[in-house]
Amino acid sequence: MGNISNILYVVIVSTIRMSVPMILASTGAAFSVRSGIMAMGCEGMMIAGAFFGVFGSFISGSPWIGILFGIVSGVLFSLLHGFLNVKYKVNQTLSGMSVNLLAAAVAPLILQIMWKSKGISPKVASFDKLEIGLLSKIPFIGTILAEQNILFYITILIVIVGWIYMFKTPQGLRMRMVGENPVAANTVGINVALYKYIGVMISGALCGLAGAYLSLAQLNMYVDGMTAGRGYIAMVIATFGKNNPLGALGASLFFGFFDSLQTIFQGSFIPSHIVRTLPYVLTMLVVVFGLKSSRNPAGLGKYHDE
């Protein structure tokens, strides 16, 4: 019985740890899609957040400053994506991929200039486990909570606030209307461009935070390629979760469980390279079989002056 309890504990802790960046990025992707802009740039925003999070922590000695740098960098890259779409009406797939490629080029360039390294930054100040006092005494649940850092609790708060904003406020209703029908929204006096920028900036902030979580909470350094395609998976998760923050939370935990298997089965009889492919195989299966009933906003990729 004790062995089963220990295995369950490891599975849950590892799943949560792997899910947090996916929850943040997919929630951000949901906001971008709801405003009518495809979330193709999530990978680049996560790369920017991961690198500049470490950069901020390195120059300041504080992981909180690193988080701020990560969020701001994600927003800046998202604004590039939004500006190309709203102002110049560039194909959203192309502009998103441009953001991804730019971030993938900028991070190793600065890494080489600053630290003379091709792939790894120095270790920086990062987030430790959060002391939760009496809560840690709760049987089983307390030990799981004791393994989490402050960003886990911030993530849960972001999901709740994001859901309330999206579905329970007039501003969220306007954003969803812009995503469904930008022409009609413009007709009734809604500032379509503004809400598109708000949606894509929220996406950038959360993807930047997701990237910073990877480098400042899961690790204490930046490693080139550490996002490992999670930004693309986040797009699938957002759609799978019906572009709803709560849906993104549930779907991220589902994906996080399979992502955590590479940690759980490390050193087992199962080859590691097979275990590492599981999240990507699952992504393909979800795209093929799980998205048939999912529906994106009707105005996704459309412009208000069409």
GROMACS .gro file of C-alpha atoms in nm:
model
  306
    1MET     CA    1   0.000   0.000   0.000
    2GLY     CA    2   0.287   0.232   0.083
    3ASN     CA    3   0.450   0.174  -0.255
    4ILE     CA    4   0.125   0.260  -0.437
    5SER     CA    5   0.094   0.579  -0.232
    6ASN     CA    6   0.454   0.678  -0.313
    7ILE     CA    7   0.404   0.613  -0.685
    8LEU     CA    8   0.082   0.816  -0.685
    9TYR     CA    9   0.261   1.098  -0.504
   10VAL     CA   10   0.543   1.106  -0.761
   11VAL     CA   11   0.294   1.098  -1.050
   12ILE     CA   12   0.085   1.387  -0.915
   13VAL     CA   13   0.383   1.607  -0.823
   14SER     CA   14   0.551   1.547  -1.158
   15THR     CA   15   0.225   1.605  -1.349
   16ILE     CA   16   0.166   1.939  -1.177
   17ARG     CA   17   0.525   2.045  -1.236
   18MET     CA   18   0.502   1.967  -1.607
   19SER     CA   19   0.152   2.114  -1.641
   20VAL     CA   20   0.209   2.464  -1.501
   21PRO     CA   21   0.385   2.611  -1.810
   22MET     CA   22   0.125   2.445  -2.034
   23ILE     CA   23  -0.160   2.591  -1.828
   24LEU     CA   24  -0.014   2.940  -1.858
   25ALA     CA   25   0.066   2.918  -2.230
   26SER     CA   26  -0.265   2.756  -2.329
   27THR     CA   27  -0.462   3.010  -2.126
   28GLY     CA   28  -0.272   3.282  -2.310
   29ALA     CA   29  -0.343   3.111  -2.642
   30ALA     CA   30  -0.714   3.100  -2.554
   31PHE     CA   31  -0.719   3.479  -2.506
   32SER     CA   32  -0.546   3.536  -2.839
   33VAL     CA   33  -0.787   3.309  -3.023
   34ARG     CA   34  -1.090   3.460  -2.850
   35SER     CA   35  -0.982   3.802  -2.977
   36GLY     CA   36  -0.959   3.666  -3.332
   37ILE     CA   37  -0.581   3.623  -3.369
   38MET     CA   38  -0.424   3.280  -3.412
   39ALA     CA   39  -0.184   3.183  -3.135
   40MET     CA   40   0.093   3.073  -3.370
   41GLY     CA   41   0.356   3.280  -3.188
   42CYS     CA   42   0.329   3.104  -2.851
   43GLU     CA   43   0.652   2.910  -2.896
   44GLY     CA   44   0.852   3.224  -2.966
   45MET     CA   45   0.695   3.407  -2.673
   46MET     CA   46   0.785   3.117  -2.444
   47ILE     CA   47   1.144   3.116  -2.572
   48ALA     CA   48   1.165   3.490  -2.506
   49GLY     CA   49   1.019   3.449  -2.158
   50ALA     CA   50   1.259   3.167  -2.072
   51PHE     CA   51   1.569   3.351  -2.192
   52PHE     CA   52   1.493   3.703  -2.071
   53GLY     CA   53   1.367   3.564  -1.742
   54VAL     CA   54   1.717   3.426  -1.682
   55PHE     CA   55   1.869   3.748  -1.816
   56GLY     CA   56   1.666   3.956  -1.568
   57SER     CA   57   1.752   3.728  -1.278
   58PHE     CA   58   2.121   3.735  -1.375
   59ILE     CA   59   2.156   4.113  -1.380
   60SER     CA   60   1.941   4.173  -1.070
   61GLY     CA   61   1.994   3.866  -0.855
   62SER     CA   62   1.617   3.837  -0.808
   63PRO     CA   63   1.392   3.575  -0.973
   64TRP     CA   64   1.101   3.818  -0.942
   65ILE     CA   65   1.281   4.065  -1.165
   66GLY     CA   66   1.346   3.771  -1.396
   67ILE     CA   67   0.972   3.698  -1.406
   68LEU     CA   68   0.907   4.064  -1.491
   69PHE     CA   69   1.162   4.049  -1.774
   70GLY     CA   70   1.004   3.729  -1.902
   71ILE     CA   71   0.653   3.875  -1.904
   72VAL     CA   72   0.762   4.200  -2.070
   73SER     CA   73   0.958   4.016  -2.338
   74GLY     CA   74   0.658   3.794  -2.410
   75VAL     CA   75   0.437   4.101  -2.444
   76LEU     CA   76   0.683   4.271  -2.682
   77PHE     CA   77   0.701   3.967  -2.907
   78SER     CA   78   0.323   3.933  -2.896
   79LEU     CA   79   0.285   4.298  -2.998
   80LEU     CA   80   0.496   4.227  -3.305
   81HIS     CA   81   0.257   3.944  -3.392
   82GLY     CA   82  -0.045   4.165  -3.322
   83PHE     CA   83   0.093   4.465  -3.509
   84LEU     CA   84   0.161   4.262  -3.821
   85ASN     CA   85  -0.195   4.131  -3.810
   86VAL     CA   86  -0.398   4.434  -3.704
   87LYS     CA   87  -0.203   4.704  -3.885
   88TYR     CA   88  -0.072   4.526  -4.193
   89LYS     CA   89  -0.306   4.225  -4.210
   90VAL     CA   90  -0.024   3.978  -4.257
   91ASN     CA   91  -0.124   3.613  -4.276
   92GLN     CA   92  -0.147   3.505  -3.913
   93THR     CA   93   0.036   3.178  -3.960
   94LEU     CA   94   0.328   3.357  -4.125
   95SER     CA   95   0.348   3.634  -3.864
   96GLY     CA   96   0.332   3.380  -3.582
   97MET     CA   97   0.608   3.170  -3.731
   98SER     CA   98   0.813   3.487  -3.783
   99VAL     CA   99   0.787   3.557  -3.410
  100ASN     CA  100   0.892   3.201  -3.331
  101LEU     CA  101   1.192   3.217  -3.562
  102LEU     CA  102   1.297   3.560  -3.436
  103ALA     CA  103   1.292   3.449  -3.072
  104ALA     CA  104   1.476   3.127  -3.158
  105ALA     CA  105   1.749   3.338  -3.323
  106VAL     CA  106   1.771   3.620  -3.066
  107ALA     CA  107   1.812   3.398  -2.759
  108PRO     CA  108   2.127   3.207  -2.871
  109LEU     CA  109   2.272   3.526  -3.019
  110ILE     CA  110   2.254   3.715  -2.690
  111LEU     CA  111   2.363   3.398  -2.509
  112GLN     CA  112   2.680   3.394  -2.718
  113ILE     CA  113   2.743   3.768  -2.680
  114MET     CA  114   2.689   3.781  -2.302
  115TRP     CA  115   2.819   3.449  -2.177
  116LYS     CA  116   3.026   3.314  -2.468
  117SER     CA  117   2.812   3.003  -2.462
  118LYS     CA  118   2.632   2.832  -2.747
  119GLY     CA  119   2.354   2.667  -2.551
  120ILE     CA  120   2.354   2.714  -2.172
  121SER     CA  121   2.346   3.021  -1.950
  122PRO     CA  122   2.507   3.047  -1.606
  123LYS     CA  123   2.297   2.945  -1.307
  124VAL     CA  124   2.085   3.226  -1.165
  125ALA     CA  125   1.860   3.293  -0.867
  126SER     CA  126   1.544   3.088  -0.903
  127PHE     CA  127   1.228   2.996  -0.711
  128ASP     CA  128   1.238   2.748  -0.425
  129LYS     CA  129   0.953   2.549  -0.278
  130LEU     CA  130   0.704   2.766  -0.092
  131GLU     CA  131   0.672   2.727   0.284
  132ILE     CA  132   0.299   2.668   0.344
  133GLY     CA  133   0.302   2.617   0.721
  134LEU     CA  134   0.011   2.417   0.860
  135LEU     CA  135  -0.115   2.326   0.513
  136SER     CA  136   0.184   2.093   0.476
  137LYS     CA  137   0.044   1.886   0.765
  138ILE     CA  138  -0.264   1.783   0.564
  139PRO     CA  139  -0.228   1.409   0.491
  140PHE     CA  140  -0.105   1.339   0.135
  141ILE     CA  141  -0.235   1.669  -0.011
  142GLY     CA  142  -0.008   1.869   0.217
  143THR     CA  143   0.302   1.687   0.097
  144ILE     CA  144   0.203   1.758  -0.265
  145LEU     CA  145   0.144   2.129  -0.195
  146ALA     CA  146   0.476   2.147  -0.010
  147GLU     CA  147   0.655   2.055  -0.335
  148GLN     CA  148   0.516   2.355  -0.523
  149ASN     CA  149   0.658   2.705  -0.557
  150ILE     CA  150   0.475   3.037  -0.558
  151LEU     CA  151   0.424   3.030  -0.936
  152PHE     CA  152   0.193   2.728  -0.904
  153TYR     CA  153  -0.048   2.928  -0.687
  154ILE     CA  154  -0.018   3.231  -0.914
  155THR     CA  155  -0.106   3.007  -1.208
  156ILE     CA  156  -0.426   2.884  -1.041
  157LEU     CA  157  -0.520   3.244  -0.960
  158ILE     CA  158  -0.456   3.348  -1.322
  159VAL     CA  159  -0.686   3.074  -1.452
  160ILE     CA  160  -0.968   3.179  -1.219
  161VAL     CA  161  -0.929   3.551  -1.293
  162GLY     CA  162  -0.896   3.477  -1.665
  163TRP     CA  163  -1.220   3.276  -1.668
  164ILE     CA  164  -1.406   3.550  -1.479
  165TYR     CA  165  -1.276   3.816  -1.718
  166MET     CA  166  -1.357   3.616  -2.029
  167PHE     CA  167  -1.708   3.502  -1.937
  168LYS     CA  168  -1.834   3.726  -1.656
  169THR     CA  169  -1.734   4.081  -1.752
  170PRO     CA  170  -1.853   4.318  -2.027
  171GLN     CA  171  -1.495   4.349  -2.152
  172GLY     CA  172  -1.469   3.972  -2.191
  173LEU     CA  173  -1.798   3.966  -2.381
  174ARG     CA  174  -1.670   4.236  -2.616
  175MET     CA  175  -1.348   4.045  -2.673
  176ARG     CA  176  -1.541   3.729  -2.759
  177MET     CA  177  -1.765   3.928  -2.992
  178VAL     CA  178  -1.457   4.066  -3.170
  179GLY     CA  179  -1.334   3.711  -3.215
  180GLU     CA  180  -1.669   3.587  -3.346
  181ASN     CA  181  -1.759   3.873  -3.576
  182PRO     CA  182  -1.522   4.172  -3.596
  183VAL     CA  183  -1.741   4.347  -3.857
  184ALA     CA  184  -2.049   4.335  -3.632
  185ALA     CA  185  -1.841   4.437  -3.330
  186ASN     CA  186  -1.707   4.738  -3.521
  187THR     CA  187  -2.061   4.828  -3.627
  188VAL     CA  188  -2.185   4.853  -3.267
  189GLY     CA  189  -1.892   5.075  -3.171
  190ILE     CA  190  -1.648   4.826  -3.018
  191ASN     CA  191  -1.283   4.914  -3.072
  192VAL     CA  192  -1.186   4.596  -3.256
  193ALA     CA  193  -0.816   4.676  -3.285
  194LEU     CA  194  -0.791   4.752  -2.913
  195TYR     CA  195  -0.944   4.421  -2.808
  196LYS     CA  196  -0.727   4.230  -3.052
  197TYR     CA  197  -0.419   4.395  -2.901
  198ILE     CA  198  -0.544   4.321  -2.548
  199GLY     CA  199  -0.601   3.955  -2.635
  200VAL     CA  200  -0.262   3.908  -2.796
  201MET     CA  201  -0.083   4.099  -2.516
  202ILE     CA  202  -0.243   3.876  -2.252
  203SER     CA  203  -0.127   3.582  -2.459
  204GLY     CA  204   0.227   3.722  -2.470
  205ALA     CA  205   0.234   3.793  -2.096
  206LEU     CA  206   0.119   3.442  -2.004
  207CYS     CA  207   0.344   3.269  -2.258
  208GLY     CA  208   0.637   3.479  -2.132
  209LEU     CA  209   0.552   3.376  -1.776
  210ALA     CA  210   0.530   3.012  -1.890
  211GLY     CA  211   0.877   3.035  -2.042
  212ALA     CA  212   1.016   3.202  -1.730
  213TYR     CA  213   0.868   2.919  -1.523
  214LEU     CA  214   1.072   2.671  -1.724
  215SER     CA  215   1.400   2.853  -1.666
  216LEU     CA  216   1.342   2.993  -1.315
  217ALA     CA  217   1.124   2.730  -1.145
  218GLN     CA  218   1.186   2.398  -1.317
  219LEU     CA  219   1.553   2.489  -1.368
  220ASN     CA  220   1.780   2.777  -1.267
  221MET     CA  221   1.929   2.848  -1.609
  222TYR     CA  222   1.840   2.888  -1.975
  223VAL     CA  223   1.908   2.592  -2.203
  224ASP     CA  224   1.870   2.643  -2.576
  225GLY     CA  225   1.566   2.449  -2.696
  226MET     CA  226   1.423   2.407  -2.347
  227THR     CA  227   1.068   2.495  -2.458
  228ALA     CA  228   1.079   2.182  -2.679
  229GLY     CA  229   0.773   2.276  -2.882
  230ARG     CA  230   0.550   2.342  -2.582
  231GLY     CA  231   0.420   2.660  -2.746
  232TYR     CA  232   0.280   2.456  -3.034
  233ILE     CA  233   0.132   2.202  -2.793
  234ALA     CA  234  -0.029   2.491  -2.603
  235MET     CA  235  -0.218   2.588  -2.919
  236VAL     CA  236  -0.362   2.236  -2.938
  237ILE     CA  237  -0.443   2.237  -2.566
  238ALA     CA  238  -0.628   2.570  -2.598
  239THR     CA  239  -0.844   2.435  -2.879
  240PHE     CA  240  -0.892   2.103  -2.700
  241GLY     CA  241  -1.003   2.303  -2.393
  242LYS     CA  242  -1.250   2.501  -2.609
  243ASN     CA  243  -1.049   2.824  -2.565
  244ASN     CA  244  -1.163   2.845  -2.206
  245PRO     CA  245  -0.915   2.900  -1.918
  246LEU     CA  246  -1.077   2.625  -1.713
  247GLY     CA  247  -1.074   2.393  -2.013
  248ALA     CA  248  -0.709   2.480  -2.070
  249LEU     CA  249  -0.638   2.386  -1.707
  250GLY     CA  250  -0.796   2.043  -1.743
  251ALA     CA  251  -0.641   1.971  -2.083
  252SER     CA  252  -0.297   2.084  -1.961
  253LEU     CA  253  -0.311   1.841  -1.669
  254PHE     CA  254  -0.398   1.567  -1.919
  255PHE     CA  255  -0.097   1.654  -2.135
  256GLY     CA  256   0.119   1.715  -1.828
  257PHE     CA  257   0.059   1.361  -1.709
  258PHE     CA  258   0.204   1.216  -2.029
  259ASP     CA  259   0.488   1.469  -2.023
  260SER     CA  260   0.572   1.360  -1.668
  261LEU     CA  261   0.610   0.996  -1.770
  262GLN     CA  262   0.960   1.068  -1.900
  263THR     CA  263   1.057   1.157  -1.543
  264ILE     CA  264   0.867   0.871  -1.384
  265PHE     CA  265   1.009   0.602  -1.615
  266GLN     CA  266   1.360   0.743  -1.627
  267GLY     CA  267   1.605   0.456  -1.589
  268SER     CA  268   1.335   0.193  -1.638
  269PHE     CA  269   1.321  -0.081  -1.899
  270ILE     CA  270   1.139   0.156  -2.139
  271PRO     CA  271   1.386   0.340  -2.368
  272SER     CA  272   1.401   0.709  -2.274
  273HIS     CA  273   1.368   0.833  -2.633
  274ILE     CA  274   1.036   0.650  -2.665
  275VAL     CA  275   0.900   0.800  -2.344
  276ARG     CA  276   1.006   1.151  -2.452
  277THR     CA  277   0.796   1.124  -2.769
  278LEU     CA  278   0.472   1.056  -2.578
  279PRO     CA  279   0.356   1.422  -2.547
  280TYR     CA  280   0.408   1.478  -2.920
  281VAL     CA  281   0.237   1.153  -3.018
  282LEU     CA  282  -0.053   1.250  -2.792
  283THR     CA  283  -0.066   1.593  -2.957
  284MET     CA  284  -0.099   1.434  -3.301
  285LEU     CA  285  -0.371   1.198  -3.176
  286VAL     CA  286  -0.565   1.488  -3.025
  287VAL     CA  287  -0.535   1.687  -3.349
  288VAL     CA  288  -0.660   1.391  -3.553
  289PHE     CA  289  -0.931   1.257  -3.325
  290GLY     CA  290  -0.996   1.505  -3.043
  291LEU     CA  291  -1.056   1.834  -3.222
  292LYS     CA  292  -1.346   1.726  -3.443
  293SER     CA  293  -1.604   1.869  -3.204
  294SER     CA  294  -1.396   2.174  -3.111
  295ARG     CA  295  -1.481   2.506  -3.263
  296ASN     CA  296  -1.271   2.819  -3.292
  297PRO     CA  297  -1.434   3.164  -3.309
  298ALA     CA  298  -1.591   3.234  -3.649
  299GLY     CA  299  -1.390   3.555  -3.685
  300LEU     CA  300  -1.051   3.396  -3.625
  301GLY     CA  301  -0.811   3.540  -3.882
  302LYS     CA  302  -1.061   3.797  -4.009
  303TYR     CA  303  -1.026   4.176  -4.005
  304HIS     CA  304  -1.280   4.434  -3.900
  305ASP     CA  305  -1.269   4.634  -4.225
  306GLU     CA  306  -1.342   4.336  -4.453
   0.00000   0.00000   0.00000
